[in-house]
Amino acid sequence: MWRGNAWPATLLITGMVGYGLFVSLSMTTWGDYSRLFVDPVFLESIGISLYVAVSSTVLSVLVGAWLAGFFAKQTGWTTQFLAVPLFLPHLGAAYLAILYLSDFPVVGPHEGNQFSIILTYLYKEIPFVFFYLLPVYRRLDHRYEELGLMLGLSRMKRFWHGKGVFLLFPVLEAAFIVFAFTLFAYEVPALLGVTYPKLIGVYTFDLYTQGDLSRQPEAFAISVLLTGILFLLLLIFTRMIRPLTERISKGRVE
Amino acid sequence: MRRRAITVIVALLVLAPLLGLIPSTWTWNPRLFDTLTTTVSMIGVLTLLNHLIGYITGKAIAFRTGRPIRYMELLISLPLFLPVLLLSFGLYLTWIRLGLADQFIGVLLVLLLPTLPYTIRIYTNAFQALGEQMMEQMVLIEPSRFKRFLFLTGPMMRSAIQSVTLLVTVIALSQYALVILIGGGVVQMIALEAFPLYSGNSLVAAKEATIWLLVLPLLIYFVQLILLEGWVQVVRRLLDGRYDSARQ
């Protein structure tokens, strides 16, 4: 049996990601980076982006995971309903926010608290998390928990050894994907966000496309810096957590 | 009882916002319509590429073992965790040098970044669900690779094929920043026309754009559903007990 080949995809993706990063890096000097760390506009933009990304991620993962756990055994109609937002692109979801939230003072678009952006992300990401985790919940073996019950473990320990170990990595993975997306997305914040501080995706993109050429190295520097930070996070994530979950779920002696 | 209540709440929260999209007056924006050719052909080629690369890569990740393939898996999923839009600044300069900027193919290549990792993941899961023993059995039953795909693997992966097409369509439709940067406004996808409408004052024009954005994935999804259904019907008719050992 032919076992497939991962080389074309690996070369294509790594080539584009690596080369994009390499070109960005070659366009910057050390001065650009040191200027970034003291640039109040950039730092404020990072702050507000983190607030939006963290709140969107935490809420959508909590709700999505809870729904997936609740409907893992018998889904019925809920799966059909939750599939509907998957058909609507993010741009369309942003329009819904403009349509419904414009008349409300606190959650409307262009409000400082960015609630409209977070709500739009929730509408799109909760179904994503739900469908990402549904197969994981369906594969869970309830016999582990029964074993824990028989051995007289506490509720927390039962949950951890029966479910938590198998859920930890997929849940964190879903959270990471949603986090990276909401942190850097352009379309939704560009339509619903405030003019100052702009979210980081909008700020950088506008800097690159609308600013004069002297501001371009700044955009490249932000690109390199943020890619680097996320790459580090990813490394920590895969190095620390994956071995842990793999070791436990394969049942080796700790 | 509690289950039913949650289902009702979910249905309300999901479906109620969509009621605002029901058109009250029929408008027809020719500029949106003009972008459809590029949009549909882009999505068509992009989806085909995704299926092709996703299939062979997903198979490798599911059935190969060893260290190299695990590293490849990590490298392939990088665009899910990294800011693709920010990386495209550097790519754009490269595309200019290669003559791919402002070209259909340049946009196509860049659109692979946000779509392909998902595709590969879906195919990997589909192959893992089929399992190695099942694949080995199929080789014994049907030695011809083409026939094996037509009769067995393809129909068995129906749900994976459907999810991939849907995801690729929806992601590609939503990309405004990537397409305007790499395509330079020359490659006219529907998001480029829709986006300014949203920041404008006309809610009617924006609504029409949104309807397009929702109808396109639905249309593509149902066309594919009919095609796949037809495929399965043809397979059933062709097989028609041919491998049934009870019929001598």
Coordinates of C-alpha atoms in Angstrom, one line a residue:
Chain A
M1 CA 0.0 0.0 0.0
W2 CA 1.3 3.5 -0.9
R3 CA 1.5 5.5 2.3
G4 CA 1.2 9.0 0.9
N5 CA 3.9 11.7 0.9
A6 CA 4.2 14.7 3.1
W7 CA 7.1 16.3 1.3
P8 CA 5.2 18.6 -1.2
A9 CA 3.0 20.1 1.5
T10 CA 5.9 20.6 3.9
L11 CA 8.1 22.2 1.3
L12 CA 5.3 24.5 0.1
I13 CA 4.2 25.7 3.5
T14 CA 7.7 25.9 5.1
G15 CA 9.0 27.6 2.0
M16 CA 6.4 30.3 2.1
V17 CA 6.5 30.8 5.9
G18 CA 10.3 30.7 6.1
Y19 CA 10.9 32.9 3.1
G20 CA 8.3 35.5 4.2
L21 CA 10.0 35.6 7.5
F22 CA 13.5 35.8 6.0
V23 CA 12.6 38.7 3.7
S24 CA 10.9 40.6 6.6
L25 CA 14.0 40.0 8.7
S26 CA 16.3 41.3 5.9
M27 CA 14.3 44.5 5.6
T28 CA 14.9 45.5 9.3
T29 CA 17.8 46.7 11.5
W30 CA 18.3 46.4 15.2
G31 CA 17.1 50.0 15.6
D32 CA 13.7 49.1 14.3
Y33 CA 13.2 46.6 17.1
S34 CA 14.5 48.8 19.9
R35 CA 12.2 51.6 18.7
L36 CA 9.2 49.2 18.8
F37 CA 9.6 48.5 22.5
V38 CA 9.3 52.2 23.4
D39 CA 6.6 53.1 20.9
P40 CA 3.5 53.8 22.9
V41 CA 1.1 53.4 20.0
F42 CA 2.4 49.9 19.3
L43 CA 2.4 48.8 22.9
E44 CA -1.2 50.1 23.4
S45 CA -2.2 48.2 20.2
I46 CA -0.6 45.0 21.6
G47 CA -2.5 45.5 24.9
I48 CA -5.9 45.9 23.3
S49 CA -5.3 43.0 20.9
L50 CA -4.3 40.7 23.8
Y51 CA -7.5 41.7 25.6
V52 CA -9.7 40.9 22.6
A53 CA -7.9 37.7 21.8
V54 CA -7.7 36.3 25.3
S55 CA -11.3 37.1 26.1
S56 CA -12.6 35.7 22.7
T57 CA -10.4 32.5 23.1
V58 CA -11.3 31.8 26.8
L59 CA -15.0 32.3 26.2
S60 CA -15.3 30.4 23.0
V61 CA -13.2 27.4 24.2
L62 CA -15.2 27.2 27.5
V63 CA -18.6 27.3 25.8
G64 CA -17.5 25.2 22.8
A65 CA -15.9 22.5 24.9
W66 CA -18.9 22.4 27.3
L67 CA -21.3 22.1 24.4
A68 CA -19.2 19.4 22.8
G69 CA -19.1 17.4 26.1
F70 CA -22.8 17.9 26.6
F71 CA -23.9 16.7 23.2
A72 CA -21.1 14.1 22.5
K73 CA -23.4 11.2 23.3
Q74 CA -26.5 12.2 21.3
T75 CA -26.3 15.3 19.2
G76 CA -29.7 15.6 17.6
W77 CA -30.5 19.0 16.2
T78 CA -27.8 20.9 17.9
T79 CA -25.1 19.8 15.5
Q80 CA -27.1 21.0 12.6
F81 CA -27.8 24.4 14.2
L82 CA -24.2 24.9 15.2
A83 CA -23.0 24.1 11.6
V84 CA -24.8 27.2 10.3
P85 CA -22.2 29.8 11.3
L86 CA -19.5 27.6 9.6
F87 CA -21.2 28.6 6.2
L88 CA -20.9 32.3 7.0
P89 CA -17.5 34.0 6.3
H90 CA -16.1 36.3 9.0
L91 CA -16.9 39.3 6.8
G92 CA -20.6 38.3 6.9
A93 CA -20.5 37.9 10.7
A94 CA -19.1 41.4 11.0
Y95 CA -22.0 42.7 8.9
L96 CA -24.4 41.0 11.4
A97 CA -22.7 42.9 14.2
I98 CA -23.1 46.2 12.3
L99 CA -26.7 45.4 11.6
Y100 CA -27.8 44.5 15.2
L101 CA -25.4 46.1 17.6
S102 CA -25.2 49.6 16.0
D103 CA -28.1 50.9 18.1
F104 CA -26.8 49.7 21.4
P105 CA -24.6 52.0 23.4
V106 CA -22.3 49.5 25.2
V107 CA -21.8 46.7 22.7
G108 CA -22.0 48.7 19.4
P109 CA -19.2 48.8 16.8
H110 CA -16.5 51.4 17.3
E111 CA -16.9 51.2 21.1
G112 CA -13.7 51.3 23.3
N113 CA -14.4 48.1 25.0
Q114 CA -14.4 46.1 21.7
F115 CA -17.4 44.0 22.7
S116 CA -18.8 43.9 19.2
I117 CA -15.6 42.3 17.9
I118 CA -15.6 39.8 20.8
L119 CA -19.3 38.9 20.1
T120 CA -18.6 38.4 16.4
Y121 CA -15.7 36.1 17.2
L122 CA -17.8 34.1 19.6
Y123 CA -20.5 33.6 17.0
K124 CA -17.9 32.2 14.6
E125 CA -15.4 30.4 17.0
I126 CA -17.8 28.6 19.3
P127 CA -19.0 26.4 16.5
F128 CA -15.4 25.9 15.4
V129 CA -14.3 24.7 18.8
F130 CA -17.4 22.6 19.1
F131 CA -16.7 20.7 15.9
Y132 CA -13.0 20.5 16.6
L133 CA -13.6 18.8 20.0
L134 CA -16.6 16.7 19.2
P135 CA -14.7 13.7 17.8
V136 CA -12.3 13.9 20.8
Y137 CA -15.2 13.8 23.3
R138 CA -16.8 10.9 21.3
R139 CA -13.6 8.9 21.5
L140 CA -13.4 9.2 25.3
D141 CA -13.6 5.9 27.1
H142 CA -16.0 6.1 30.0
R143 CA -14.6 3.0 31.5
Y144 CA -11.6 4.9 32.9
E145 CA -13.9 7.0 35.0
E146 CA -15.7 3.9 36.2
L147 CA -12.4 2.4 37.1
G148 CA -11.6 5.5 39.1
L149 CA -14.9 5.2 40.8
M150 CA -14.1 1.6 41.7
L151 CA -10.7 2.6 43.1
G152 CA -12.4 5.3 45.2
L153 CA -10.7 8.3 43.6
S154 CA -11.9 11.8 44.4
R155 CA -14.1 13.6 41.8
M156 CA -11.3 15.8 40.6
K157 CA -8.9 12.9 40.2
R158 CA -11.5 10.8 38.4
F159 CA -12.1 13.6 35.9
W160 CA -8.4 14.2 35.4
H161 CA -7.4 10.5 34.8
G162 CA -10.6 9.6 33.0
K163 CA -11.1 12.6 30.7
G164 CA -8.7 15.5 31.4
V165 CA -5.6 13.7 30.2
F166 CA -7.2 13.0 26.8
L167 CA -8.8 16.4 26.5
L168 CA -5.9 18.6 27.6
F169 CA -3.9 18.7 24.3
P170 CA -6.9 19.0 21.9
V171 CA -8.5 21.7 24.0
L172 CA -5.2 23.7 24.2
E173 CA -4.7 23.2 20.5
A174 CA -8.1 24.6 19.7
A175 CA -7.4 27.5 22.0
F176 CA -4.1 28.2 20.3
I177 CA -5.7 28.3 16.9
V178 CA -8.5 30.6 18.0
F179 CA -6.0 32.8 19.9
A180 CA -3.6 33.2 16.9
F181 CA -6.5 33.9 14.6
T182 CA -8.2 36.5 16.8
L183 CA -4.9 38.2 17.7
F184 CA -3.9 39.0 14.1
A185 CA -7.1 39.0 12.1
Y186 CA -7.7 42.1 10.0
E187 CA -11.2 42.0 8.5
V188 CA -13.4 42.0 11.7
P189 CA -11.4 44.6 13.7
A190 CA -11.0 46.8 10.7
L191 CA -14.8 47.0 10.3
L192 CA -15.9 47.1 14.0
G193 CA -12.8 48.4 15.9
V194 CA -12.1 52.0 17.0
T195 CA -9.7 54.3 15.2
Y196 CA -7.3 54.4 18.2
P197 CA -5.9 52.2 19.5
K198 CA -6.2 49.9 16.4
L199 CA -5.9 46.2 16.9
I200 CA -2.4 44.9 15.9
G201 CA -3.5 43.2 12.6
V202 CA -5.1 46.5 11.4
Y203 CA -2.3 48.7 12.8
T204 CA 0.4 46.7 11.0
F205 CA -1.4 46.2 7.8
D206 CA -2.3 50.0 7.5
L207 CA 1.3 50.8 8.4
Y208 CA 2.5 48.6 5.5
T209 CA 0.0 49.7 2.9
Q210 CA -1.0 53.2 3.7
G211 CA 2.1 54.6 5.5
D212 CA 5.0 56.1 3.5
L213 CA 8.0 54.0 2.7
S214 CA 9.9 55.1 5.8
R215 CA 7.4 53.4 8.0
Q216 CA 7.7 50.0 6.2
P217 CA 10.6 48.6 8.2
E218 CA 8.4 49.1 11.3
A219 CA 5.8 46.8 9.8
F220 CA 8.4 44.2 8.9
A221 CA 9.8 44.5 12.5
I222 CA 6.4 43.9 14.0
S223 CA 5.9 40.9 11.7
V224 CA 9.2 39.3 12.7
L225 CA 8.8 40.1 16.4
L226 CA 5.3 38.6 16.7
T227 CA 6.0 35.6 14.6
G228 CA 9.1 34.9 16.7
I229 CA 7.1 35.2 20.0
L230 CA 4.3 32.9 18.8
F231 CA 6.9 30.4 17.5
L232 CA 8.5 30.3 20.9
L233 CA 5.1 29.8 22.5
L234 CA 4.4 27.0 20.1
L235 CA 7.7 25.3 20.9
I236 CA 7.1 25.6 24.6
F237 CA 3.6 24.2 24.1
T238 CA 4.7 21.2 22.0
R239 CA 7.8 20.4 24.1
M240 CA 6.2 20.7 27.5
I241 CA 2.6 19.5 27.1
R242 CA 2.8 16.9 24.4
P243 CA 5.2 14.5 26.1
L244 CA 3.2 14.9 29.3
T245 CA -0.1 13.9 27.7
E246 CA 1.4 11.3 25.5
R247 CA 3.1 9.6 28.5
I248 CA 0.0 9.6 30.5
S249 CA -2.4 8.5 27.8
K250 CA -0.1 5.7 26.7
G251 CA -0.2 4.5 30.3
R252 CA 3.5 4.3 31.0
V253 CA 4.7 4.4 34.6
E254 CA 5.3 8.0 35.7
Chain B
M1 CA -35.6 18.5 29.4
R2 CA -32.4 20.4 30.0
R3 CA -31.0 19.1 26.8
R4 CA -34.0 20.4 24.9
A5 CA -33.7 23.8 26.5
I6 CA -30.1 24.1 25.5
T7 CA -30.8 23.1 22.0
V8 CA -33.5 25.8 21.7
I9 CA -31.2 28.4 23.1
V10 CA -28.4 27.4 20.7
A11 CA -30.9 27.5 17.8
L12 CA -32.1 30.9 18.7
L13 CA -28.7 32.4 19.2
V14 CA -27.4 31.0 15.9
L15 CA -30.4 31.5 13.7
A16 CA -32.0 34.7 15.0
P17 CA -29.2 36.9 13.7
L18 CA -29.6 35.5 10.2
L19 CA -33.2 36.7 10.0
G20 CA -31.8 40.1 9.3
L21 CA -30.4 38.8 6.0
I22 CA -33.8 38.1 4.4
P23 CA -34.0 40.5 1.5
S24 CA -36.8 43.0 1.7
T25 CA -36.1 44.6 -1.7
W26 CA -34.4 42.9 -4.6
T27 CA -31.3 44.8 -5.5
W28 CA -28.7 43.8 -8.0
N29 CA -25.1 45.1 -7.7
P30 CA -23.3 44.5 -11.0
R31 CA -19.9 45.1 -9.4
L32 CA -20.4 42.2 -7.0
F33 CA -21.6 40.1 -9.9
D34 CA -18.5 40.9 -12.0
T35 CA -16.2 39.5 -9.3
L36 CA -17.9 36.2 -9.3
T37 CA -15.9 34.7 -12.2
T38 CA -12.6 35.3 -10.5
T39 CA -14.0 34.3 -7.1
V40 CA -15.5 31.0 -8.2
S41 CA -12.5 30.0 -10.4
M42 CA -10.1 30.9 -7.5
I43 CA -12.2 28.8 -5.1
G44 CA -12.5 26.0 -7.6
V45 CA -8.7 25.7 -8.2
L46 CA -7.9 26.3 -4.6
T47 CA -10.3 23.5 -3.5
L48 CA -8.9 21.1 -6.0
L49 CA -5.3 21.8 -4.9
N50 CA -6.3 21.4 -1.3
H51 CA -8.0 18.0 -1.9
L52 CA -5.0 16.8 -3.9
I53 CA -2.3 17.9 -1.5
G54 CA -4.4 17.2 1.6
Y55 CA -5.1 13.6 0.5
I56 CA -1.5 12.5 -0.1
T57 CA -0.2 14.4 3.0
G58 CA -3.0 13.3 5.3
K59 CA -2.3 9.7 4.3
A60 CA 1.4 10.1 5.1
I61 CA 0.8 11.7 8.5
A62 CA -1.8 9.0 9.4
F63 CA 0.2 5.9 8.3
R64 CA 3.8 6.7 8.4
T65 CA 5.8 6.5 11.6
G66 CA 9.0 7.9 12.8
R67 CA 10.5 11.2 13.8
P68 CA 10.7 13.0 10.4
I69 CA 6.9 12.8 9.8
R70 CA 6.2 14.2 13.2
Y71 CA 8.3 17.2 12.5
M72 CA 6.7 17.6 9.1
E73 CA 3.3 17.5 10.8
L74 CA 4.4 20.4 13.1
L75 CA 5.8 22.4 10.2
I76 CA 2.6 22.0 8.2
S77 CA 0.5 23.3 11.0
L78 CA 2.6 26.4 11.4
P79 CA 0.3 28.7 9.5
L80 CA -2.5 27.9 12.0
F81 CA -0.4 29.3 14.8
L82 CA 1.5 32.1 13.1
P83 CA 0.3 35.5 11.7
V84 CA -0.1 34.7 8.0
L85 CA -1.0 38.2 7.1
L86 CA 2.1 39.6 8.7
L87 CA 4.3 37.0 6.9
S88 CA 2.7 38.0 3.6
F89 CA 4.5 41.4 3.8
G90 CA 7.7 39.6 3.1
L91 CA 6.1 37.2 0.6
Y92 CA 4.8 40.1 -1.4
L93 CA 8.3 41.4 -2.1
T94 CA 9.3 37.9 -3.1
W95 CA 6.3 37.6 -5.4
I96 CA 7.2 40.9 -7.1
R97 CA 10.7 39.4 -7.9
L98 CA 9.2 36.2 -9.1
G99 CA 6.5 38.0 -11.2
L100 CA 3.7 36.4 -9.2
A101 CA 2.4 39.6 -7.6
D102 CA -0.9 40.9 -8.8
Q103 CA -1.5 37.6 -10.5
F104 CA -4.1 34.9 -10.0
I105 CA -1.5 32.3 -9.3
G106 CA 0.3 34.4 -6.7
V107 CA -2.9 34.9 -4.8
L108 CA -3.7 31.2 -5.1
L109 CA -0.4 30.2 -3.6
V110 CA -0.8 32.6 -0.6
L111 CA -4.4 31.4 0.0
L112 CA -3.0 27.9 0.5
L113 CA -1.4 29.1 3.7
P114 CA -4.6 29.7 5.7
T115 CA -6.5 26.7 4.1
L116 CA -4.1 23.8 3.6
P117 CA -3.3 23.1 7.3
Y118 CA -7.0 22.6 8.1
T119 CA -7.4 20.4 5.0
I120 CA -4.4 18.2 5.9
R121 CA -5.8 17.9 9.5
I122 CA -9.2 16.7 8.2
Y123 CA -7.7 14.2 5.9
T124 CA -5.4 12.9 8.5
N125 CA -8.3 12.3 10.9
A126 CA -10.3 10.6 8.1
F127 CA -7.4 8.2 7.3
Q128 CA -6.9 7.5 11.0
A129 CA -10.6 6.8 11.4
L130 CA -10.5 4.3 8.4
G131 CA -7.5 2.6 10.0
E132 CA -4.5 0.8 8.6
Q133 CA -6.1 -2.7 8.7
M134 CA -9.0 -1.4 6.6
M135 CA -6.7 0.1 4.0
E136 CA -4.7 -3.2 3.9
Q137 CA -7.9 -5.2 3.4
M138 CA -8.8 -2.9 0.5
V139 CA -5.5 -3.6 -1.2
L140 CA -6.3 -7.3 -1.1
I141 CA -9.8 -6.9 -2.4
E142 CA -8.9 -4.5 -5.2
P143 CA -5.3 -4.2 -6.5
S144 CA -6.0 -1.4 -8.9
R145 CA -5.3 1.9 -7.2
F146 CA -7.7 3.9 -9.3
K147 CA -10.6 1.5 -8.8
R148 CA -9.8 1.3 -5.1
F149 CA -10.3 5.1 -4.8
L150 CA -13.4 5.1 -7.0
F151 CA -15.2 2.2 -5.2
L152 CA -13.9 2.3 -1.6
T153 CA -11.7 5.1 -0.3
G154 CA -13.5 8.0 -2.0
P155 CA -17.1 7.1 -0.9
M156 CA -15.8 6.3 2.6
M157 CA -14.3 9.7 2.9
R158 CA -17.4 11.6 1.9
S159 CA -17.7 13.6 5.1
A160 CA -14.1 14.6 5.0
I161 CA -14.3 15.8 1.4
Q162 CA -17.4 17.8 2.3
S163 CA -15.8 19.5 5.3
V164 CA -12.7 20.4 3.4
T165 CA -14.6 22.1 0.5
L166 CA -16.7 24.0 3.0
L167 CA -13.8 25.2 5.1
V168 CA -11.7 26.2 2.0
T169 CA -14.6 28.1 0.5
V170 CA -15.5 30.1 3.6
I171 CA -11.9 30.9 4.5
A172 CA -11.0 32.0 1.0
L173 CA -14.2 34.2 0.7
S174 CA -13.3 36.1 3.9
Q175 CA -9.8 37.1 3.0
Y176 CA -9.8 40.8 2.2
A177 CA -6.3 41.9 3.4
L178 CA -4.4 39.0 1.9
V179 CA -6.1 39.3 -1.5
I180 CA -5.8 43.1 -1.8
L181 CA -2.1 43.0 -0.8
I182 CA -0.9 40.1 -2.9
G183 CA -3.5 40.6 -5.7
G184 CA -2.9 44.4 -5.7
G185 CA -6.5 45.0 -6.4
V186 CA -6.1 43.4 -9.8
V187 CA -7.3 40.0 -8.7
Q188 CA -10.9 40.9 -7.9
M189 CA -12.4 38.5 -5.4
I190 CA -15.8 39.2 -3.9
A191 CA -14.3 40.3 -0.5
L192 CA -12.7 43.3 -2.2
E193 CA -16.0 44.6 -3.4
A194 CA -17.9 43.7 -0.2
F195 CA -15.5 45.1 2.3
P196 CA -15.8 48.8 1.3
L197 CA -19.6 48.4 1.3
Y198 CA -19.5 47.4 5.0
S199 CA -17.6 50.5 6.0
G200 CA -20.0 52.6 3.8
N201 CA -23.4 54.0 4.8
S202 CA -25.7 51.8 2.7
L203 CA -27.0 48.9 4.7
V204 CA -28.9 47.6 1.7
A205 CA -25.8 47.2 -0.4
A206 CA -23.9 45.6 2.5
K207 CA -26.8 43.2 3.0
E208 CA -26.7 42.1 -0.6
A209 CA -22.9 41.5 -0.3
T210 CA -23.5 39.4 2.8
I211 CA -26.2 37.3 1.1
W212 CA -23.7 36.5 -1.7
L213 CA -21.1 35.6 1.0
L214 CA -23.6 33.2 2.6
V215 CA -25.1 31.8 -0.6
L216 CA -21.8 31.0 -2.3
P217 CA -20.6 28.4 0.3
L218 CA -24.2 27.0 0.5
L219 CA -24.4 26.6 -3.3
I220 CA -20.9 25.1 -3.6
Y221 CA -21.8 22.7 -0.7
F222 CA -25.0 21.5 -2.3
V223 CA -23.5 21.1 -5.8
Q224 CA -20.9 18.9 -4.2
L225 CA -23.5 17.0 -2.1
I226 CA -25.3 16.1 -5.4
L227 CA -22.0 15.1 -7.1
L228 CA -21.0 12.9 -4.2
E229 CA -24.5 11.4 -3.9
G230 CA -24.3 10.6 -7.7
W231 CA -20.9 9.0 -7.2
V232 CA -22.1 6.7 -4.5
Q233 CA -25.2 5.8 -6.6
V234 CA -22.9 4.9 -9.6
V235 CA -20.6 2.8 -7.4
R236 CA -23.6 0.9 -6.0
R237 CA -24.9 0.2 -9.4
L238 CA -21.5 -0.9 -10.7
L239 CA -20.8 -3.1 -7.8
D240 CA -24.2 -4.7 -7.7
G241 CA -23.1 -7.8 -5.9
R242 CA -20.0 -8.3 -8.1
Y243 CA -17.9 -9.1 -5.0
D244 CA -20.7 -11.1 -3.4
S245 CA -19.2 -14.5 -2.9
A246 CA -22.6 -16.0 -2.3
R247 CA -23.6 -15.3 -5.9
Q248 CA -21.9 -18.0 -8.0

